[in-house]
mmCIF file of C-alpha atoms in Angstrom:
data_model
loop_
_atom_site.group_PDB
_atom_site.id
_atom_site.type_symbol
_atom_site.label_atom_id
_atom_site.label_comp_id
_atom_site.label_asym_id
_atom_site.label_seq_id
_atom_site.Cartn_x
_atom_site.Cartn_y
_atom_site.Cartn_z
ATOM 1 C CA UNK A 1 -51.665 30.090 -16.520
ATOM 2 C CA UNK A 2 -49.080 33.149 -15.675
ATOM 3 C CA UNK A 3 -46.806 33.069 -18.642
ATOM 4 C CA UNK A 4 -46.504 31.474 -22.041
ATOM 5 C CA UNK A 5 -46.002 27.618 -22.081
ATOM 6 C CA UNK A 6 -42.791 27.813 -22.775
ATOM 7 C CA UNK A 7 -41.509 30.457 -20.824
ATOM 8 C CA UNK A 8 -43.215 28.539 -17.599
ATOM 9 C CA UNK A 9 -41.852 24.886 -18.461
ATOM 10 C CA UNK A 10 -38.050 26.820 -19.042
ATOM 11 C CA UNK A 11 -38.380 28.212 -15.707
ATOM 12 C CA UNK A 12 -39.406 24.990 -13.900
ATOM 13 C CA UNK A 13 -36.547 23.109 -15.740
ATOM 14 C CA UNK A 14 -34.109 25.455 -14.777
ATOM 15 C CA UNK A 15 -35.149 25.631 -11.070
ATOM 16 C CA UNK A 16 -35.278 21.384 -11.245
ATOM 17 C CA UNK A 17 -31.678 22.225 -12.732
ATOM 18 C CA UNK A 18 -30.254 24.005 -9.775
ATOM 19 C CA UNK A 19 -31.786 21.919 -7.161
ATOM 20 C CA UNK A 20 -29.628 18.853 -8.704
ATOM 21 C CA UNK A 21 -27.150 20.788 -6.604
ATOM 22 C CA UNK A 22 -29.490 21.331 -3.774
ATOM 23 C CA UNK A 23 -30.843 18.356 -1.900
ATOM 24 C CA UNK A 24 -30.260 17.968 1.944
ATOM 25 C CA UNK A 25 -29.561 14.655 1.450
ATOM 26 C CA UNK A 26 -25.693 15.747 -0.276
ATOM 27 C CA UNK A 27 -26.537 13.996 -3.825
ATOM 28 C CA UNK A 28 -25.629 15.251 -6.802
ATOM 29 C CA UNK A 29 -28.838 14.575 -8.938
ATOM 30 C CA UNK A 30 -26.786 15.068 -11.970
ATOM 31 C CA UNK A 31 -23.981 12.621 -11.780
ATOM 32 C CA UNK A 32 -24.345 10.272 -14.711
ATOM 33 C CA UNK A 33 -25.124 10.450 -18.621
ATOM 34 C CA UNK A 34 -28.077 8.669 -17.368
ATOM 35 C CA UNK A 35 -29.155 12.005 -14.931
ATOM 36 C CA UNK A 36 -28.659 14.041 -18.133
ATOM 37 C CA UNK A 37 -30.650 11.494 -19.900
ATOM 38 C CA UNK A 38 -33.888 11.858 -18.239
ATOM 39 C CA UNK A 39 -33.279 15.685 -17.151
ATOM 40 C CA UNK A 40 -33.653 16.084 -21.475
ATOM 41 C CA UNK A 41 -36.441 14.082 -21.631
ATOM 42 C CA UNK A 42 -38.110 14.590 -19.259
ATOM 43 C CA UNK A 43 -38.279 18.626 -20.280
ATOM 44 C CA UNK A 44 -38.756 18.152 -23.728
ATOM 45 C CA UNK A 45 -35.743 19.407 -24.891
ATOM 46 C CA UNK A 46 -34.796 18.736 -28.859
ATOM 47 C CA UNK A 47 -32.012 18.932 -30.873
ATOM 48 C CA UNK A 48 -28.419 17.854 -30.260
ATOM 49 C CA UNK A 49 -27.331 15.766 -27.233
ATOM 50 C CA UNK A 50 -24.364 13.686 -26.882
ATOM 51 C CA UNK A 51 -24.544 11.724 -23.699
ATOM 52 C CA UNK A 52 -21.533 11.977 -23.014
ATOM 53 C CA UNK A 53 -19.413 13.087 -19.464
ATOM 54 C CA UNK A 54 -18.390 16.402 -20.972
ATOM 55 C CA UNK A 55 -22.142 16.960 -21.652
ATOM 56 C CA UNK A 56 -22.760 16.636 -18.071
ATOM 57 C CA UNK A 57 -19.672 18.786 -17.298
ATOM 58 C CA UNK A 58 -21.177 21.043 -19.625
ATOM 59 C CA UNK A 59 -24.335 21.164 -17.966
ATOM 60 C CA UNK A 60 -23.443 21.231 -14.731
ATOM 61 C CA UNK A 61 -21.214 24.376 -15.380
ATOM 62 C CA UNK A 62 -24.527 26.017 -17.056
ATOM 63 C CA UNK A 63 -26.446 25.254 -14.090
ATOM 64 C CA UNK A 64 -23.691 27.023 -11.679
ATOM 65 C CA UNK A 65 -24.809 29.708 -13.928
ATOM 66 C CA UNK A 66 -28.481 29.760 -13.933
ATOM 67 C CA UNK A 67 -27.821 29.235 -10.316
ATOM 68 C CA UNK A 68 -26.734 32.573 -10.316
ATOM 69 C CA UNK A 69 -30.064 34.200 -11.158
ATOM 70 C CA UNK A 70 -32.433 33.224 -8.316
ATOM 71 C CA UNK A 71 -29.476 35.036 -6.012
ATOM 72 C CA UNK A 72 -29.374 38.611 -7.600
ATOM 73 C CA UNK A 73 -32.201 41.277 -7.825
ATOM 74 C CA UNK A 74 -34.423 42.380 -11.078
ATOM 75 C CA UNK A 75 -31.389 44.742 -12.173
ATOM 76 C CA UNK A 76 -28.958 42.766 -12.522
ATOM 77 C CA UNK A 77 -30.771 39.404 -13.865
ATOM 78 C CA UNK A 78 -31.692 41.636 -16.581
ATOM 79 C CA UNK A 79 -27.579 42.153 -17.047
ATOM 80 C CA UNK A 80 -27.224 38.525 -16.796
ATOM 81 C CA UNK A 81 -29.679 37.721 -19.441
ATOM 82 C CA UNK A 82 -28.228 39.903 -21.343
ATOM 83 C CA UNK A 83 -25.031 38.663 -21.155
ATOM 84 C CA UNK A 84 -26.412 34.977 -21.468
ATOM 85 C CA UNK A 85 -28.432 35.514 -24.915
ATOM 86 C CA UNK A 86 -25.572 37.982 -26.498
ATOM 87 C CA UNK A 87 -23.006 35.335 -25.803
ATOM 88 C CA UNK A 88 -24.479 32.331 -27.479
ATOM 89 C CA UNK A 89 -25.431 34.896 -30.033
ATOM 90 C CA UNK A 90 -29.344 33.916 -29.477
ATOM 91 C CA UNK A 91 -31.681 34.734 -32.387
ATOM 92 C CA UNK A 92 -35.053 34.114 -31.056
ATOM 93 C CA UNK A 93 -36.912 32.373 -33.605
ATOM 94 C CA UNK A 94 -40.671 30.651 -33.547
ATOM 95 C CA UNK A 95 -40.790 27.110 -34.147
ATOM 96 C CA UNK A 96 -43.430 24.156 -33.995
ATOM 97 C CA UNK A 97 -42.682 20.302 -33.251
ATOM 98 C CA UNK A 98 -43.783 16.838 -32.354
ATOM 99 C CA UNK A 99 -47.052 18.126 -30.422
ATOM 100 C CA UNK A 100 -46.107 21.292 -28.955
ATOM 101 C CA UNK A 101 -47.577 24.652 -30.219
ATOM 102 C CA UNK A 102 -45.107 27.600 -32.223
ATOM 103 C CA UNK A 103 -42.783 28.504 -29.057
ATOM 104 C CA UNK A 104 -39.753 30.022 -29.229
ATOM 105 C CA UNK A 105 -36.015 28.970 -29.966
ATOM 106 C CA UNK A 106 -32.985 30.954 -29.988
ATOM 107 C CA UNK A 107 -30.331 28.882 -30.642
ATOM 108 C CA UNK A 108 -29.306 26.671 -33.652
ATOM 109 C CA UNK A 109 -30.706 23.513 -34.301
ATOM 110 C CA UNK A 110 -26.911 21.841 -32.774
ATOM 111 C CA UNK A 111 -25.959 24.143 -30.455
ATOM 112 C CA UNK A 112 -24.670 22.356 -27.452
ATOM 113 C CA UNK A 113 -27.712 21.470 -24.845
ATOM 114 C CA UNK A 114 -25.556 23.296 -22.223
ATOM 115 C CA UNK A 115 -26.450 26.463 -24.562
ATOM 116 C CA UNK A 116 -29.399 25.484 -24.944
ATOM 117 C CA UNK A 117 -29.839 25.292 -21.014
ATOM 118 C CA UNK A 118 -28.992 28.636 -20.680
ATOM 119 C CA UNK A 119 -30.683 30.329 -23.322
ATOM 120 C CA UNK A 120 -33.786 29.168 -23.119
ATOM 121 C CA UNK A 121 -33.506 29.744 -19.043
ATOM 122 C CA UNK A 122 -32.078 32.849 -20.438
ATOM 123 C CA UNK A 123 -35.467 33.738 -22.296
ATOM 124 C CA UNK A 124 -37.962 32.123 -19.752
ATOM 125 C CA UNK A 125 -36.094 35.135 -16.800
ATOM 126 C CA UNK A 126 -36.267 37.632 -19.664
ATOM 127 C CA UNK A 127 -40.247 37.251 -19.480
ATOM 128 C CA UNK A 128 -40.207 37.038 -16.321
ATOM 129 C CA UNK A 129 -38.031 40.244 -16.009
ATOM 130 C CA UNK A 130 -39.895 42.260 -18.449
ATOM 131 C CA UNK A 131 -43.414 41.349 -16.753
ATOM 132 C CA UNK A 132 -42.127 42.640 -13.224
ATOM 133 C CA UNK A 133 -42.827 39.084 -12.108
ATOM 134 C CA UNK A 134 -39.126 38.896 -10.654
ATOM 135 C CA UNK A 135 -40.520 38.061 -6.828
ATOM 136 C CA UNK A 136 -41.794 34.726 -8.364
ATOM 137 C CA UNK A 137 -38.114 33.092 -8.804
ATOM 138 C CA UNK A 138 -37.542 32.580 -5.133
ATOM 139 C CA UNK A 139 -35.368 30.030 -2.194
ATOM 140 C CA UNK A 140 -37.301 28.214 -0.621
ATOM 141 C CA UNK A 141 -38.587 28.990 3.201
ATOM 142 C CA UNK A 142 -37.351 25.592 4.162
ATOM 143 C CA UNK A 143 -35.033 26.094 7.124
ATOM 144 C CA UNK A 144 -32.060 25.320 6.153
ATOM 145 C CA UNK A 145 -32.597 24.471 2.770
ATOM 146 C CA UNK A 146 -31.428 26.720 -0.466
ATOM 147 C CA UNK A 147 -33.183 24.845 -3.097
ATOM 148 C CA UNK A 148 -35.149 27.593 -5.370
ATOM 149 C CA UNK A 149 -38.476 27.877 -6.165
ATOM 150 C CA UNK A 150 -40.432 29.515 -9.605
ATOM 151 C CA UNK A 151 -44.182 30.139 -7.697
ATOM 152 C CA UNK A 152 -46.475 29.791 -10.676
ATOM 153 C CA UNK A 153 -49.447 29.901 -8.542
ATOM 154 C CA UNK A 154 -52.147 32.782 -8.903
ATOM 155 C CA UNK A 155 -51.648 34.270 -6.004
ATOM 156 C CA UNK A 156 -47.931 33.976 -5.335
ATOM 157 C CA UNK A 157 -48.371 32.249 -2.151
ATOM 158 C CA UNK A 158 -46.030 29.307 -2.813
ATOM 159 C CA UNK A 159 -42.808 29.356 -0.092
ATOM 160 C CA UNK A 160 -41.150 25.493 -0.798
ATOM 161 C CA UNK A 161 -39.471 23.816 -2.754
ATOM 162 C CA UNK A 162 -40.408 20.003 -4.391
ATOM 163 C CA UNK A 163 -36.795 18.578 -4.098
ATOM 164 C CA UNK A 164 -36.325 18.492 -0.045
ATOM 165 C CA UNK A 165 -39.921 17.861 1.087
ATOM 166 C CA UNK A 166 -40.060 21.323 3.030
ATOM 167 C CA UNK A 167 -43.390 22.169 2.965
ATOM 168 C CA UNK A 168 -44.413 18.742 4.788
ATOM 169 C CA UNK A 169 -41.311 19.221 6.454
ATOM 170 C CA UNK A 170 -43.086 22.082 7.726
ATOM 171 C CA UNK A 171 -46.365 20.735 7.808
ATOM 172 C CA UNK A 172 -45.401 18.468 10.248
ATOM 173 C CA UNK A 173 -43.827 20.796 12.539
ATOM 174 C CA UNK A 174 -46.312 22.942 13.105
ATOM 175 C CA UNK A 175 -48.859 19.818 13.507
ATOM 176 C CA UNK A 176 -46.022 18.897 16.563
ATOM 177 C CA UNK A 177 -45.824 22.403 18.198
ATOM 178 C CA UNK A 178 -49.712 22.621 18.230
ATOM 179 C CA UNK A 179 -49.841 19.182 19.693
ATOM 180 C CA UNK A 180 -47.261 19.835 22.478
ATOM 181 C CA UNK A 181 -49.419 23.129 23.739
ATOM 182 C CA UNK A 182 -51.005 21.975 26.606
ATOM 183 C CA UNK A 183 -54.595 22.380 26.286
#
């Protein structure tokens, strides 16, 4: 494990959220209340979940704000994280619930889901910045892909996103190129 479990989960959840609007097929995978409900459940969010179109719109706006973290350098990311935490009046505290051992929350229990997502992402990115591991947050190396990724591998070798099958595309292209070389 590169970071604490909650940091890794926050980063991976943020990358998935950003990638809901960066699919090769052009489909926005965060269009409905059902899409948001599945995301909420998959990533183990707790607290307030209104399950309405207004909440979907708020989370989509948060998604755009979070996406900026992949478009900047480390120092600017620190400024964005500080702004996110300040605007939410974030106060970190240790909590334990369900099957999850002690971890950090930094919003009040009834905070809007969009605020929770922004703050938890900011907390995760704060660890990345503090550890001088910002290179682990990168854009997919796939041709024409705009998806983001978080490289949690030991050797920092992850280059492709999961959302657009870019790794498979690159492997197939390399295989075809090798096969096309006259032997």
